[in-house]
Amino acid sequence: MNKAFDVIVIGAGPGGYIAAIRAAQLGFNTACIDEWKNEKGGPAPGGTCTNVGCIPSKALLQSSEYFDHAGHHFADHGIGLSNLSVDIAKMLGRKDTVVKQNNDGILYLFKKNKVTFFHGRGSFVSAGDNGYEVAVAGAKPEVLTGKHVVVATGSSARELPGAAFDEVNVLSNDGALRIPAAPKTLGVIGSGVIGLEMGSVWRRLGAEVTVLEALPTFLGAVDEQIAKEAHKAFTEQGLKIQLGVKINEVKSGKKGVSVAYADAAGVAQTLQCDKLIVSIGRVPNTTGLNAKGIGLRLDERGFIEVDGDCKTSLPNVWAVGDVVRGPMLAHKAEEEGVAVAERIAGQHGHVNFNTIPWVIYTSPEIAWVGQTEQQLKAAGRAYKAGTFPFMANGRARALGDTTGMVKFLADAKTDEILGVHIVGPQASELIAEAVVAMEFKASAEDIARICHAHPSLSEATKEAALAVDKRTLNF
Ligand SMILES: Cc1cc2nc3c(=O)[nH]c(=O)nc-3n(C[C@H](O)[C@H](O)[C@H](O)COP(=O)(O)OP(=O)(O)OC[C@H]3O[C@@H](n4cnc5c(N)ncnc54)[C@H](O)[C@@H]3O)c2cc1C
């Protein structure tokens, strides 16, 4: 086999596998190395996203939402159920099948695009005239050479000092996705996206969930009005959220986990729970790459240092996704992967960081793009705001889910859309229209003048755009 490649990609998460496919499409002889193993020790490309992140969490969110609907909402539709039960083992098995379909899909895409896949850990050996030597430590050790190397090694869950993950009682996202039975009580440290999504899954399946958050504000990165609405909905659902806490000690034993903390008033408290999910952020994966040996510069937090084009400190070495600065989102990693492959081909790959959508897949879903009202205020930008509640949307009423709203923020003079924020049903899908609008520098009036299907949730988007000009039609 030819071991010399034009492009070697280390990591087959969304950043890496997409970079490899795009590089191959552009005519480069491309290799992709990934070390993730399935339970049989075989390759499981797709990274955190496919194996222990986006995909399995959405599978469980869907299953648990069906259960929640059957238990709490079907009766409103006149559907009666007796002996409703949940088979968690089957639910987890379905989630694993969904994951495997995605792993297999990526292996198929590699074949289709003629990307050579290596299963094992990749590390830099040396830099020479023909490019870089990269060793693959796997069942079959290899040494490859590549003119360009794209590092896409992703990130791992950050541990709380003194509370190492045992994945039995103290859980990272990995363990949180395979608890064999719904715990009676579940603690979650960190009210970010992962903590809220995982907390929602197990709450719907019967756990009493307490979320402990160090910051004094709930979802600080989210538009304040939207975060407030979401907080209200989560609290009504029974999620206990405590803000401004300071964790002092976590003790794990046979009877579960005990968390000693000071609440916002500084009063000592203890949370006793069967399981504890720790979701306090993620750290970049650079150990074992031999970054130091080869002179690849990391920043003070361990991320690979890159410029705006994802170029590292070494010529022809690039880095994308969670292992570099910027939001830790799968679609951000993918866009960077595509842009880097195109830059290698001499094209002008581009990622617009201002139009990257964010989604939290709780119920209600939260999604946004662009700037929040508090950011605009802080920047001193003159803006107009328009909101429209799902309560006044016919499709939402028919669905039986009228929580939340769509909110537009537009420039006070030009009417250019500066941010769109949604909390409510299908926010993850609705946000796409706002992303397209912002990419095309649309005004709020542009959206207000576009015909939207009736009855649809997207009419709330149109109405929120109309609200910017104070002329909603249905509210
Ligand atoms: C529970 C959870 C839910 C999430 N949900 C969402 C969501 O809904 N939407 C969203 O956009 N994002 C979500 N994310 C974030 C998303 O998963 C990451 O942003 C994304 O996976 C980053 O992609 P990546 O390619 O940079 O890295 P990763 O997906 O982490 O992939 C890196 C790959 O590189 C491999 N690797 C590392 N080092 C080496 C080495 N030396 N040699 C060979 N292979 C190596 C790893 O094994 C891994 O397979 C979620 C994350 C979690 C934990």
PDB file of C-alpha atoms and ligand atoms in Angstrom, residues 9-18 32-37 44-58 61 118-124 134-137 151-157 172-174 176-177 193-195 197-198 282 285-290 320-324 327-334 336 356-361, ligand 1:
ATOM      1  CA  VAL A   9      -6.134  13.929   8.858  1.00  0.00           C
ATOM      2  CA  ILE A  10      -5.746  12.901  12.514  1.00  0.00           C
ATOM      3  CA  GLY A  11      -9.184  12.346  14.059  1.00  0.00           C
ATOM      4  CA  ALA A  12     -12.421  11.274  12.374  1.00  0.00           C
ATOM      5  CA  GLY A  13     -14.924  13.365  14.332  1.00  0.00           C
ATOM      6  CA  PRO A  14     -17.072  15.834  12.364  1.00  0.00           C
ATOM      7  CA  GLY A  15     -14.079  18.136  11.845  1.00  0.00           C
ATOM      8  CA  GLY A  16     -11.727  15.391  10.660  1.00  0.00           C
ATOM      9  CA  TYR A  17     -13.909  13.082   8.601  1.00  0.00           C
ATOM     10  CA  ILE A  18     -15.487  15.995   6.746  1.00  0.00           C
ATOM     11  CA  CYS A  32      -7.692   9.671   7.965  1.00  0.00           C
ATOM     12  CA  ILE A  33      -6.535   8.181  11.280  1.00  0.00           C
ATOM     13  CA  ASP A  34      -8.876   7.621  14.216  1.00  0.00           C
ATOM     14  CA  GLU A  35      -8.465   5.631  17.397  1.00  0.00           C
ATOM     15  CA  TRP A  36     -12.066   5.342  18.677  1.00  0.00           C
ATOM     16  CA  LYS A  37     -13.026   1.699  19.317  1.00  0.00           C
ATOM     17  CA  ALA A  44     -15.966   3.676  15.361  1.00  0.00           C
ATOM     18  CA  PRO A  45     -15.321   6.863  13.362  1.00  0.00           C
ATOM     19  CA  GLY A  46     -17.421   9.930  14.073  1.00  0.00           C
ATOM     20  CA  GLY A  47     -15.671  11.120  17.225  1.00  0.00           C
ATOM     21  CA  THR A  48     -17.375  12.501  20.301  1.00  0.00           C
ATOM     22  CA  CYS A  49     -20.281  13.698  18.185  1.00  0.00           C
ATOM     23  CA  THR A  50     -21.237  10.266  16.865  1.00  0.00           C
ATOM     24  CA  ASN A  51     -20.173   8.053  19.766  1.00  0.00           C
ATOM     25  CA  VAL A  52     -20.859   9.969  22.979  1.00  0.00           C
ATOM     26  CA  GLY A  53     -22.214  13.375  21.963  1.00  0.00           C
ATOM     27  CA  CYS A  54     -24.670  14.863  19.490  1.00  0.00           C
ATOM     28  CA  ILE A  55     -26.090  11.662  18.032  1.00  0.00           C
ATOM     29  CA  PRO A  56     -26.641   9.397  21.072  1.00  0.00           C
ATOM     30  CA  SER A  57     -27.872  12.338  23.171  1.00  0.00           C
ATOM     31  CA  LYS A  58     -30.463  13.203  20.533  1.00  0.00           C
ATOM     32  CA  LEU A  61     -33.763  12.889  24.067  1.00  0.00           C
ATOM     33  CA  PHE A 118      -6.289   3.859   9.560  1.00  0.00           C
ATOM     34  CA  HIS A 119      -7.548   2.650  12.916  1.00  0.00           C
ATOM     35  CA  GLY A 120      -5.200   3.664  15.719  1.00  0.00           C
ATOM     36  CA  ARG A 121      -3.590   6.585  17.480  1.00  0.00           C
ATOM     37  CA  GLY A 122      -1.787   9.066  15.238  1.00  0.00           C
ATOM     38  CA  SER A 123       1.262  11.011  16.388  1.00  0.00           C
ATOM     39  CA  PHE A 124       3.849  13.203  14.722  1.00  0.00           C
ATOM     40  CA  VAL A 134       2.951  10.397  11.209  1.00  0.00           C
ATOM     41  CA  ALA A 135       2.948   7.100  13.096  1.00  0.00           C
ATOM     42  CA  VAL A 136      -0.239   5.090  13.563  1.00  0.00           C
ATOM     43  CA  ALA A 137      -0.211   2.992  16.725  1.00  0.00           C
ATOM     44  CA  VAL A 151      -5.242  17.812  13.330  1.00  0.00           C
ATOM     45  CA  ALA A 152      -8.866  17.229  14.371  1.00  0.00           C
ATOM     46  CA  THR A 153      -8.422  15.370  17.640  1.00  0.00           C
ATOM     47  CA  GLY A 154     -11.374  16.969  19.429  1.00  0.00           C
ATOM     48  CA  SER A 155     -11.976  17.271  23.153  1.00  0.00           C
ATOM     49  CA  SER A 156     -12.827  15.292  26.287  1.00  0.00           C
ATOM     50  CA  ALA A 157     -14.940  16.028  29.349  1.00  0.00           C
ATOM     51  CA  SER A 172     -19.043  12.272  32.153  1.00  0.00           C
ATOM     52  CA  ASN A 173     -21.204  12.598  29.031  1.00  0.00           C
ATOM     53  CA  ASP A 174     -20.126   9.048  28.200  1.00  0.00           C
ATOM     54  CA  ALA A 176     -24.514   9.774  31.349  1.00  0.00           C
ATOM     55  CA  LEU A 177     -25.562   8.168  28.070  1.00  0.00           C
ATOM     56  CA  VAL A 193     -25.887  22.507  27.036  1.00  0.00           C
ATOM     57  CA  ILE A 194     -24.712  19.007  27.961  1.00  0.00           C
ATOM     58  CA  GLY A 195     -25.862  19.202  31.592  1.00  0.00           C
ATOM     59  CA  GLU A 197     -29.777  17.899  27.841  1.00  0.00           C
ATOM     60  CA  MET A 198     -28.647  14.934  29.946  1.00  0.00           C
ATOM     61  CA  ARG A 282     -14.259  20.174  27.869  1.00  0.00           C
ATOM     62  CA  ASN A 285      -7.197  16.315  23.120  1.00  0.00           C
ATOM     63  CA  THR A 286      -3.509  16.839  22.425  1.00  0.00           C
ATOM     64  CA  THR A 287      -1.795  14.257  24.607  1.00  0.00           C
ATOM     65  CA  GLY A 288       0.036  11.625  22.605  1.00  0.00           C
ATOM     66  CA  LEU A 289       0.270  13.786  19.462  1.00  0.00           C
ATOM     67  CA  ASN A 290       3.926  14.634  20.156  1.00  0.00           C
ATOM     68  CA  VAL A 320      -9.892  22.327  13.263  1.00  0.00           C
ATOM     69  CA  GLY A 321     -12.827  21.692  15.572  1.00  0.00           C
ATOM     70  CA  ASP A 322     -12.862  21.340  19.350  1.00  0.00           C
ATOM     71  CA  VAL A 323      -9.055  21.202  19.568  1.00  0.00           C
ATOM     72  CA  VAL A 324      -8.859  24.879  18.538  1.00  0.00           C
ATOM     73  CA  PRO A 327     -17.419  27.240  19.915  1.00  0.00           C
ATOM     74  CA  MET A 328     -17.333  23.498  20.577  1.00  0.00           C
ATOM     75  CA  LEU A 329     -19.982  22.574  18.039  1.00  0.00           C
ATOM     76  CA  ALA A 330     -19.990  19.781  15.473  1.00  0.00           C
ATOM     77  CA  HIS A 331     -21.112  22.020  12.616  1.00  0.00           C
ATOM     78  CA  LYS A 332     -18.384  24.574  13.434  1.00  0.00           C
ATOM     79  CA  ALA A 333     -15.832  21.726  13.239  1.00  0.00           C
ATOM     80  CA  GLU A 334     -17.285  20.580   9.900  1.00  0.00           C
ATOM     81  CA  GLU A 336     -13.571  24.481   9.448  1.00  0.00           C
ATOM     82  CA  ILE A 356     -23.000  29.781  13.436  1.00  0.00           C
ATOM     83  CA  PRO A 357     -26.275  28.573  14.932  1.00  0.00           C
ATOM     84  CA  TRP A 358     -26.461  27.319  18.524  1.00  0.00           C
ATOM     85  CA  VAL A 359     -29.025  24.809  19.711  1.00  0.00           C
ATOM     86  CA  ILE A 360     -29.948  23.297  23.065  1.00  0.00           C
ATOM     87  CA  TYR A 361     -32.160  20.261  22.446  1.00  0.00           C
TER      88      TYR A 361
HETATM   89  C1  LIG B   1     -23.168  15.001  25.194  1.00  0.00           C
HETATM   90  C2  LIG B   1     -22.758  15.919  24.072  1.00  0.00           C
HETATM   91  C3  LIG B   1     -23.723  16.395  23.215  1.00  0.00           C
HETATM   92  C4  LIG B   1     -23.359  17.219  22.178  1.00  0.00           C
HETATM   93  N1  LIG B   1     -24.334  17.671  21.347  1.00  0.00           N
HETATM   94  C5  LIG B   1     -24.014  18.488  20.338  1.00  0.00           C
HETATM   95  C6  LIG B   1     -25.011  18.935  19.438  1.00  0.00           C
HETATM   96  O1  LIG B   1     -26.188  18.588  19.569  1.00  0.00           O
HETATM   97  N2  LIG B   1     -24.644  19.732  18.417  1.00  0.00           N
HETATM   98  C7  LIG B   1     -23.346  20.131  18.249  1.00  0.00           C
HETATM   99  O2  LIG B   1     -23.058  20.875  17.313  1.00  0.00           O
HETATM  100  N3  LIG B   1     -22.364  19.716  19.076  1.00  0.00           N
HETATM  101  C8  LIG B   1     -22.684  18.908  20.114  1.00  0.00           C
HETATM  102  N4  LIG B   1     -21.690  18.451  20.929  1.00  0.00           N
HETATM  103  C9  LIG B   1     -20.298  18.887  20.669  1.00  0.00           C
HETATM  104  C10 LIG B   1     -19.686  18.072  19.523  1.00  0.00           C
HETATM  105  O3  LIG B   1     -19.754  16.704  19.845  1.00  0.00           O
HETATM  106  C11 LIG B   1     -18.245  18.490  19.275  1.00  0.00           C
HETATM  107  O4  LIG B   1     -18.191  19.886  19.081  1.00  0.00           O
HETATM  108  C12 LIG B   1     -17.684  17.800  18.040  1.00  0.00           C
HETATM  109  O5  LIG B   1     -17.711  16.402  18.193  1.00  0.00           O
HETATM  110  C13 LIG B   1     -16.247  18.245  17.767  1.00  0.00           C
HETATM  111  O6  LIG B   1     -15.786  17.602  16.634  1.00  0.00           O
HETATM  112  P1  LIG B   1     -14.224  17.333  16.406  1.00  0.00           P
HETATM  113  O7  LIG B   1     -14.123  16.669  15.071  1.00  0.00           O
HETATM  114  O8  LIG B   1     -13.468  18.554  16.643  1.00  0.00           O
HETATM  115  O9  LIG B   1     -13.791  16.327  17.573  1.00  0.00           O
HETATM  116  P2  LIG B   1     -14.349  14.949  18.115  1.00  0.00           P
HETATM  117  O10 LIG B   1     -15.755  14.722  17.690  1.00  0.00           O
HETATM  118  O11 LIG B   1     -14.037  14.934  19.553  1.00  0.00           O
HETATM  119  O12 LIG B   1     -13.488  13.861  17.363  1.00  0.00           O
HETATM  120  C14 LIG B   1     -12.127  13.714  17.564  1.00  0.00           C
HETATM  121  C15 LIG B   1     -11.709  12.322  17.168  1.00  0.00           C
HETATM  122  O13 LIG B   1     -10.300  12.249  17.154  1.00  0.00           O
HETATM  123  C16 LIG B   1      -9.886  11.036  17.772  1.00  0.00           C
HETATM  124  N5  LIG B   1      -8.527  11.217  18.261  1.00  0.00           N
HETATM  125  C17 LIG B   1      -8.080  12.029  19.253  1.00  0.00           C
HETATM  126  N6  LIG B   1      -6.732  11.976  19.340  1.00  0.00           N
HETATM  127  C18 LIG B   1      -6.325  11.101  18.384  1.00  0.00           C
HETATM  128  C19 LIG B   1      -5.064  10.638  17.960  1.00  0.00           C
HETATM  129  N7  LIG B   1      -3.944  11.085  18.494  1.00  0.00           N
HETATM  130  N8  LIG B   1      -5.025   9.725  16.963  1.00  0.00           N
HETATM  131  C20 LIG B   1      -6.165   9.268  16.376  1.00  0.00           C
HETATM  132  N9  LIG B   1      -7.382   9.697  16.733  1.00  0.00           N
HETATM  133  C21 LIG B   1      -7.465  10.610  17.714  1.00  0.00           C
HETATM  134  C22 LIG B   1     -10.915  10.815  18.863  1.00  0.00           C
HETATM  135  O14 LIG B   1     -10.933   9.461  19.254  1.00  0.00           O
HETATM  136  C23 LIG B   1     -12.186  11.240  18.125  1.00  0.00           C
HETATM  137  O15 LIG B   1     -12.721  10.160  17.402  1.00  0.00           O
HETATM  138  C24 LIG B   1     -22.005  17.593  21.972  1.00  0.00           C
HETATM  139  C25 LIG B   1     -21.028  17.090  22.824  1.00  0.00           C
HETATM  140  C26 LIG B   1     -21.389  16.262  23.855  1.00  0.00           C
HETATM  141  C27 LIG B   1     -20.316  15.722  24.745  1.00  0.00           C
END
